[in-house]
Coordinates of C-alpha atoms and ligand atoms in Angstrom, one line a residue:
M1 CA -21.4 43.5 7.0
R2 CA -24.9 43.7 8.4
I3 CA -27.5 40.9 8.5
C4 CA -31.1 41.1 9.7
R5 CA -34.5 39.4 9.9
Y6 CA -37.4 41.2 8.3
V7 CA -40.9 41.0 7.0
N8 CA -42.2 42.9 4.0
T9 CA -45.6 43.0 2.3
D10 CA -45.7 39.2 1.8
N11 CA -45.8 38.8 5.6
Q12 CA -43.1 36.2 5.4
V13 CA -39.9 36.3 7.5
H14 CA -36.8 36.8 5.4
I15 CA -33.1 37.1 6.1
G16 CA -31.5 40.2 4.7
L17 CA -27.9 41.4 4.0
A18 CA -27.4 45.1 3.8
K19 CA -26.0 46.0 0.4
D20 CA -25.7 49.7 1.4
D21 CA -27.4 52.0 3.9
N22 CA -30.6 51.9 2.0
T23 CA -30.9 48.5 0.4
L24 CA -31.2 44.9 1.5
L25 CA -30.4 41.8 -0.5
N26 CA -33.0 39.0 0.2
L27 CA -30.9 36.0 1.3
T28 CA -33.9 33.8 1.6
T29 CA -33.8 33.4 -2.2
A30 CA -30.2 32.1 -1.8
E31 CA -31.6 29.5 0.6
V32 CA -30.3 31.1 3.7
E33 CA -33.1 30.4 6.2
S34 CA -31.8 31.7 9.5
I35 CA -29.3 34.1 11.1
T36 CA -28.3 31.1 13.2
S37 CA -27.1 29.2 10.1
I38 CA -24.9 32.2 9.1
M39 CA -23.4 32.4 12.6
E40 CA -22.7 28.6 12.5
N41 CA -20.7 29.0 9.2
E42 CA -16.9 28.5 9.7
A43 CA -16.3 31.8 7.9
P44 CA -19.5 33.9 8.0
E45 CA -17.9 37.0 6.5
K46 CA -16.5 35.1 3.5
F47 CA -19.8 33.3 3.1
L48 CA -21.7 36.7 3.0
S49 CA -19.2 38.2 0.6
S50 CA -19.8 35.4 -1.8
L51 CA -23.5 36.0 -1.6
K52 CA -23.0 39.7 -2.3
E53 CA -21.6 38.6 -5.7
E54 CA -24.9 36.8 -6.6
K55 CA -27.8 38.5 -8.3
L56 CA -30.2 38.6 -5.4
P57 CA -33.4 40.6 -5.2
E58 CA -32.9 44.1 -3.7
I59 CA -35.4 45.5 -1.2
P60 CA -35.5 49.2 0.0
L61 CA -34.7 49.1 3.7
N62 CA -37.4 51.6 4.4
S63 CA -40.1 49.3 3.0
V64 CA -39.5 46.5 5.5
N65 CA -40.2 45.8 9.1
L66 CA -37.1 44.7 11.0
L67 CA -37.6 41.8 13.4
C68 CA -35.4 41.0 16.4
P69 CA -32.2 39.3 15.1
I70 CA -32.3 36.8 18.0
E71 CA -33.8 33.5 16.9
M72 CA -33.2 30.6 19.3
Q73 CA -30.2 32.0 21.2
E74 CA -30.5 32.3 25.0
V75 CA -29.7 35.8 26.1
W76 CA -27.4 36.4 29.1
A77 CA -25.8 39.6 30.4
A78 CA -22.4 40.5 32.0
G79 CA -22.4 43.1 34.8
V80 CA -20.0 45.5 36.4
T81 CA -17.6 45.5 33.5
Y82 CA -17.2 49.3 33.4
M83 CA -15.9 51.4 36.3
R84 CA -19.0 53.6 36.0
S85 CA -21.3 50.7 36.6
K86 CA -19.4 49.5 39.6
D87 CA -19.5 53.0 41.2
A88 CA -23.2 53.4 40.5
R89 CA -24.1 50.0 42.0
M90 CA -22.0 50.8 45.1
E91 CA -23.8 54.1 45.6
E92 CA -27.2 52.5 45.1
S93 CA -26.7 50.0 47.9
D94 CA -24.6 50.1 51.0
F95 CA -25.8 46.6 51.6
S96 CA -24.3 45.1 48.4
A97 CA -21.4 47.5 47.8
T98 CA -18.7 44.9 48.7
A99 CA -20.1 42.4 46.3
Y100 CA -19.9 44.9 43.3
D101 CA -16.4 46.0 44.4
R102 CA -15.2 42.5 44.6
V103 CA -16.7 41.2 41.3
Y104 CA -15.1 44.1 39.4
D105 CA -11.6 42.8 40.2
A106 CA -12.4 39.1 40.5
P107 CA -11.2 36.7 37.8
R108 CA -14.8 35.4 37.3
P109 CA -17.1 38.0 35.8
E110 CA -20.7 38.6 36.8
I111 CA -22.9 36.8 34.2
F112 CA -26.6 36.4 34.6
F113 CA -29.5 35.0 32.6
K114 CA -31.4 37.8 30.9
S115 CA -34.1 36.6 28.5
L116 CA -35.6 33.7 26.6
P117 CA -35.1 34.5 22.9
E118 CA -38.8 34.7 22.1
K119 CA -39.2 37.4 24.8
V120 CA -36.6 39.8 23.4
V121 CA -38.0 43.1 22.0
A122 CA -37.1 44.3 18.5
C123 CA -36.1 47.7 17.4
G124 CA -39.3 49.8 17.3
D125 CA -41.2 47.7 19.8
K126 CA -41.9 48.7 23.4
V127 CA -39.6 48.1 26.3
G128 CA -41.1 47.8 29.8
I129 CA -40.7 49.4 33.2
R130 CA -42.1 47.5 36.2
R131 CA -45.1 49.0 37.9
D132 CA -43.8 47.9 41.3
A133 CA -40.5 49.8 40.8
K134 CA -39.8 53.5 41.3
W135 CA -36.3 53.8 39.8
N136 CA -36.1 52.4 36.2
V137 CA -33.2 52.9 33.7
P138 CA -32.1 51.6 30.4
E139 CA -28.7 50.0 30.1
P140 CA -27.1 50.5 26.7
E141 CA -24.8 47.6 25.9
L142 CA -22.8 46.0 23.1
V143 CA -24.1 42.5 22.5
L144 CA -21.8 39.6 21.5
I145 CA -23.5 37.1 19.3
M146 CA -21.8 33.7 19.7
N147 CA -22.3 30.5 17.8
S148 CA -22.6 27.0 19.3
R149 CA -18.8 26.7 19.4
G150 CA -18.6 29.8 21.6
I151 CA -17.0 31.8 18.7
I152 CA -18.1 35.5 18.6
S153 CA -19.5 35.8 15.1
G154 CA -21.4 39.1 15.3
Y155 CA -22.4 42.2 17.3
A156 CA -25.7 43.9 18.0
V157 CA -27.0 46.8 20.1
G158 CA -28.8 45.8 23.4
N159 CA -30.8 47.3 26.2
D160 CA -30.6 45.6 29.6
M161 CA -33.6 47.4 31.2
S162 CA -33.2 47.5 35.0
S163 CA -35.1 48.5 38.1
R164 CA -32.4 50.1 40.3
D165 CA -34.5 50.3 43.5
I166 CA -35.3 46.6 43.5
E167 CA -31.7 45.7 42.7
G168 CA -30.4 48.1 45.4
E169 CA -32.7 46.8 48.1
N170 CA -31.1 43.3 48.1
L171 CA -28.7 41.6 45.7
L172 CA -30.9 38.5 45.8
Y173 CA -33.6 40.5 44.0
L174 CA -31.4 40.9 40.9
P175 CA -33.4 38.5 38.8
Q176 CA -36.6 40.5 39.5
A177 CA -34.8 43.8 38.7
K178 CA -33.5 42.4 35.4
V179 CA -35.9 39.8 34.1
Y180 CA -39.5 40.8 33.5
H181 CA -41.9 41.4 30.6
R182 CA -40.2 43.5 27.9
S183 CA -37.0 44.0 29.9
C184 CA -34.6 43.2 27.0
A185 CA -34.3 44.7 23.5
I186 CA -31.8 43.7 20.9
G187 CA -31.4 45.0 17.3
P188 CA -31.6 46.5 14.8
W189 CA -29.4 43.9 13.1
I190 CA -26.1 42.0 13.5
T191 CA -22.8 43.4 12.3
V192 CA -20.6 40.5 11.1
G193 CA -16.8 40.4 10.5
A194 CA -15.4 42.9 13.1
K195 CA -12.6 41.8 15.3
E196 CA -12.4 42.8 19.0
E197 CA -9.7 45.5 18.2
E198 CA -12.1 47.1 15.8
A199 CA -15.2 46.8 18.1
R200 CA -13.2 48.4 20.9
Q201 CA -13.0 51.6 18.8
W202 CA -16.8 51.9 18.7
E203 CA -18.7 54.4 20.8
I204 CA -22.0 53.7 22.6
S205 CA -24.4 56.6 23.0
L206 CA -27.7 56.9 24.8
S207 CA -30.3 59.5 24.4
I208 CA -33.7 59.6 26.1
E209 CA -36.6 61.9 25.0
R210 CA -39.7 62.8 26.8
A211 CA -42.4 64.7 25.0
D212 CA -39.9 65.6 22.2
K213 CA -37.4 67.0 24.7
K214 CA -34.1 65.4 25.5
V215 CA -34.0 64.4 29.2
F216 CA -30.8 62.4 29.2
E217 CA -27.7 62.1 27.0
G218 CA -24.5 60.1 27.6
K219 CA -21.8 58.2 25.8
V220 CA -18.9 55.8 26.5
S221 CA -16.2 54.1 24.5
V222 CA -16.5 50.3 24.1
N223 CA -12.8 50.3 24.9
Q224 CA -13.6 51.1 28.6
I225 CA -14.9 47.5 29.1
K226 CA -12.5 46.1 31.6
R227 CA -12.6 42.5 30.4
S228 CA -11.7 41.1 27.0
F229 CA -14.4 39.6 24.8
D230 CA -12.6 36.3 24.8
E231 CA -12.7 36.3 28.6
L232 CA -16.4 37.0 28.6
S233 CA -17.2 34.3 26.0
R234 CA -15.0 31.8 27.8
Y235 CA -16.9 32.2 31.1
M236 CA -20.2 32.3 29.2
N237 CA -19.6 29.0 27.5
Q238 CA -17.8 27.2 30.4
S239 CA -19.8 24.1 31.5
Q240 CA -22.6 25.2 29.2
E241 CA -24.1 24.0 25.9
F242 CA -25.9 26.4 23.6
P243 CA -26.9 24.3 20.6
F244 CA -28.1 27.4 18.7
G245 CA -25.5 29.8 20.1
S246 CA -26.1 32.6 22.5
A247 CA -26.1 36.3 23.0
L248 CA -24.3 38.2 25.8
L249 CA -24.9 41.8 26.7
T250 CA -21.5 43.1 27.9
G251 CA -22.5 45.6 30.6
T252 CA -23.2 49.3 30.8
G253 CA -20.8 52.2 31.0
I254 CA -23.6 54.8 30.9
V255 CA -25.7 55.4 34.0
P256 CA -28.1 58.4 34.3
D257 CA -27.9 60.5 37.4
D258 CA -29.5 59.1 40.5
D259 CA -32.5 61.5 40.3
F260 CA -33.4 60.1 36.8
T261 CA -36.1 57.5 36.3
L262 CA -37.8 56.4 33.1
E263 CA -41.5 57.2 32.5
E264 CA -44.1 55.6 30.2
G265 CA -43.9 57.2 26.8
D266 CA -40.2 58.0 26.9
T267 CA -38.2 57.2 23.8
I268 CA -34.8 55.4 24.3
S269 CA -32.2 55.6 21.4
I270 CA -29.0 53.6 21.8
Y271 CA -26.5 54.0 19.0
I272 CA -23.2 52.0 18.6
S273 CA -21.0 53.5 15.9
G274 CA -20.1 50.2 14.2
I275 CA -23.6 48.8 14.3
G276 CA -26.5 51.2 14.2
C277 CA -29.4 52.5 16.4
L278 CA -31.8 50.6 18.6
K279 CA -34.9 52.7 19.4
N280 CA -37.8 51.8 21.7
N281 CA -40.6 53.5 23.5
V282 CA -41.3 52.8 27.1
V283 CA -44.5 51.1 28.5
L284 CA -45.5 50.3 32.1
V285 CA -45.8 46.5 32.6
Ligands
DO4_301 O1 -25.1 43.4 39.1 C1 -25.8 44.2 38.6 C2 -26.0 44.3 37.1 C3 -24.9 45.0 36.4 C4 -25.2 45.3 35.0 O2 -26.2 44.9 34.5 C5 -24.3 46.1 34.3 O3 -23.2 46.5 34.8 O4 -24.6 46.4 33.1
MG302 MG1 -26.4 45.7 32.4

């Protein structure tokens, strides 16, 4: 089941439930005012199924503008959760290689702050590359959407935009490589009701186009994530309080070759089979 935030011709924000691939049900008319309230429900899937039975107004999906599904959730990201990511970081920096090697096998995962909710870019909006960086890449990642009790209640597609030269120069520069204007995109909606076993069957694919030509393509199975989702959510919520829940990007398993860097105007498409496609153009920031 997929839920989203959208605006249509009335310019009001609505919550939608996908009836099928082309149609949304307007949940705002059933007094559902936020994605957060659905995530907080004890049984979101059951709740949404009951709403599907009601006679709610139907809206063609292609007539609305989808907004970012993140409302008030802090956004964090896990790193070095795939072997490919560990190898790429170790190559990018002799200086920090041991840290990446160690964290891959350590009981405590790498988890870092990524974005305030209001700064997350929606599907169709522009993601940024830093003008003081020379080596910029997208990181296509599955996003766990957790409620205030730390329960994973949904999944989305995420892009953890990164400046690899800044990160590689010194590990202490990681926040600058990861957190800047337009550095995080999440969308296009939230898939509710899938268990971890099902989500692990999904495939993540990344394609980058430049002037209508494909300049990079790659894919990875979610099942290659080294850590369980429970493990990630446990560390994320340990000694923390997220009154509105949180979102956690789960790390990248696709890293373009070392001679690849993003350019302004590129189009990044990230597809996760159980969710959908997050598409953004690149702008210099
Ligand atoms: O430590 C660097 C960041 C790792 C990361 O973002 C990833 O593996 O996806
Ligand atoms: Mg990442």
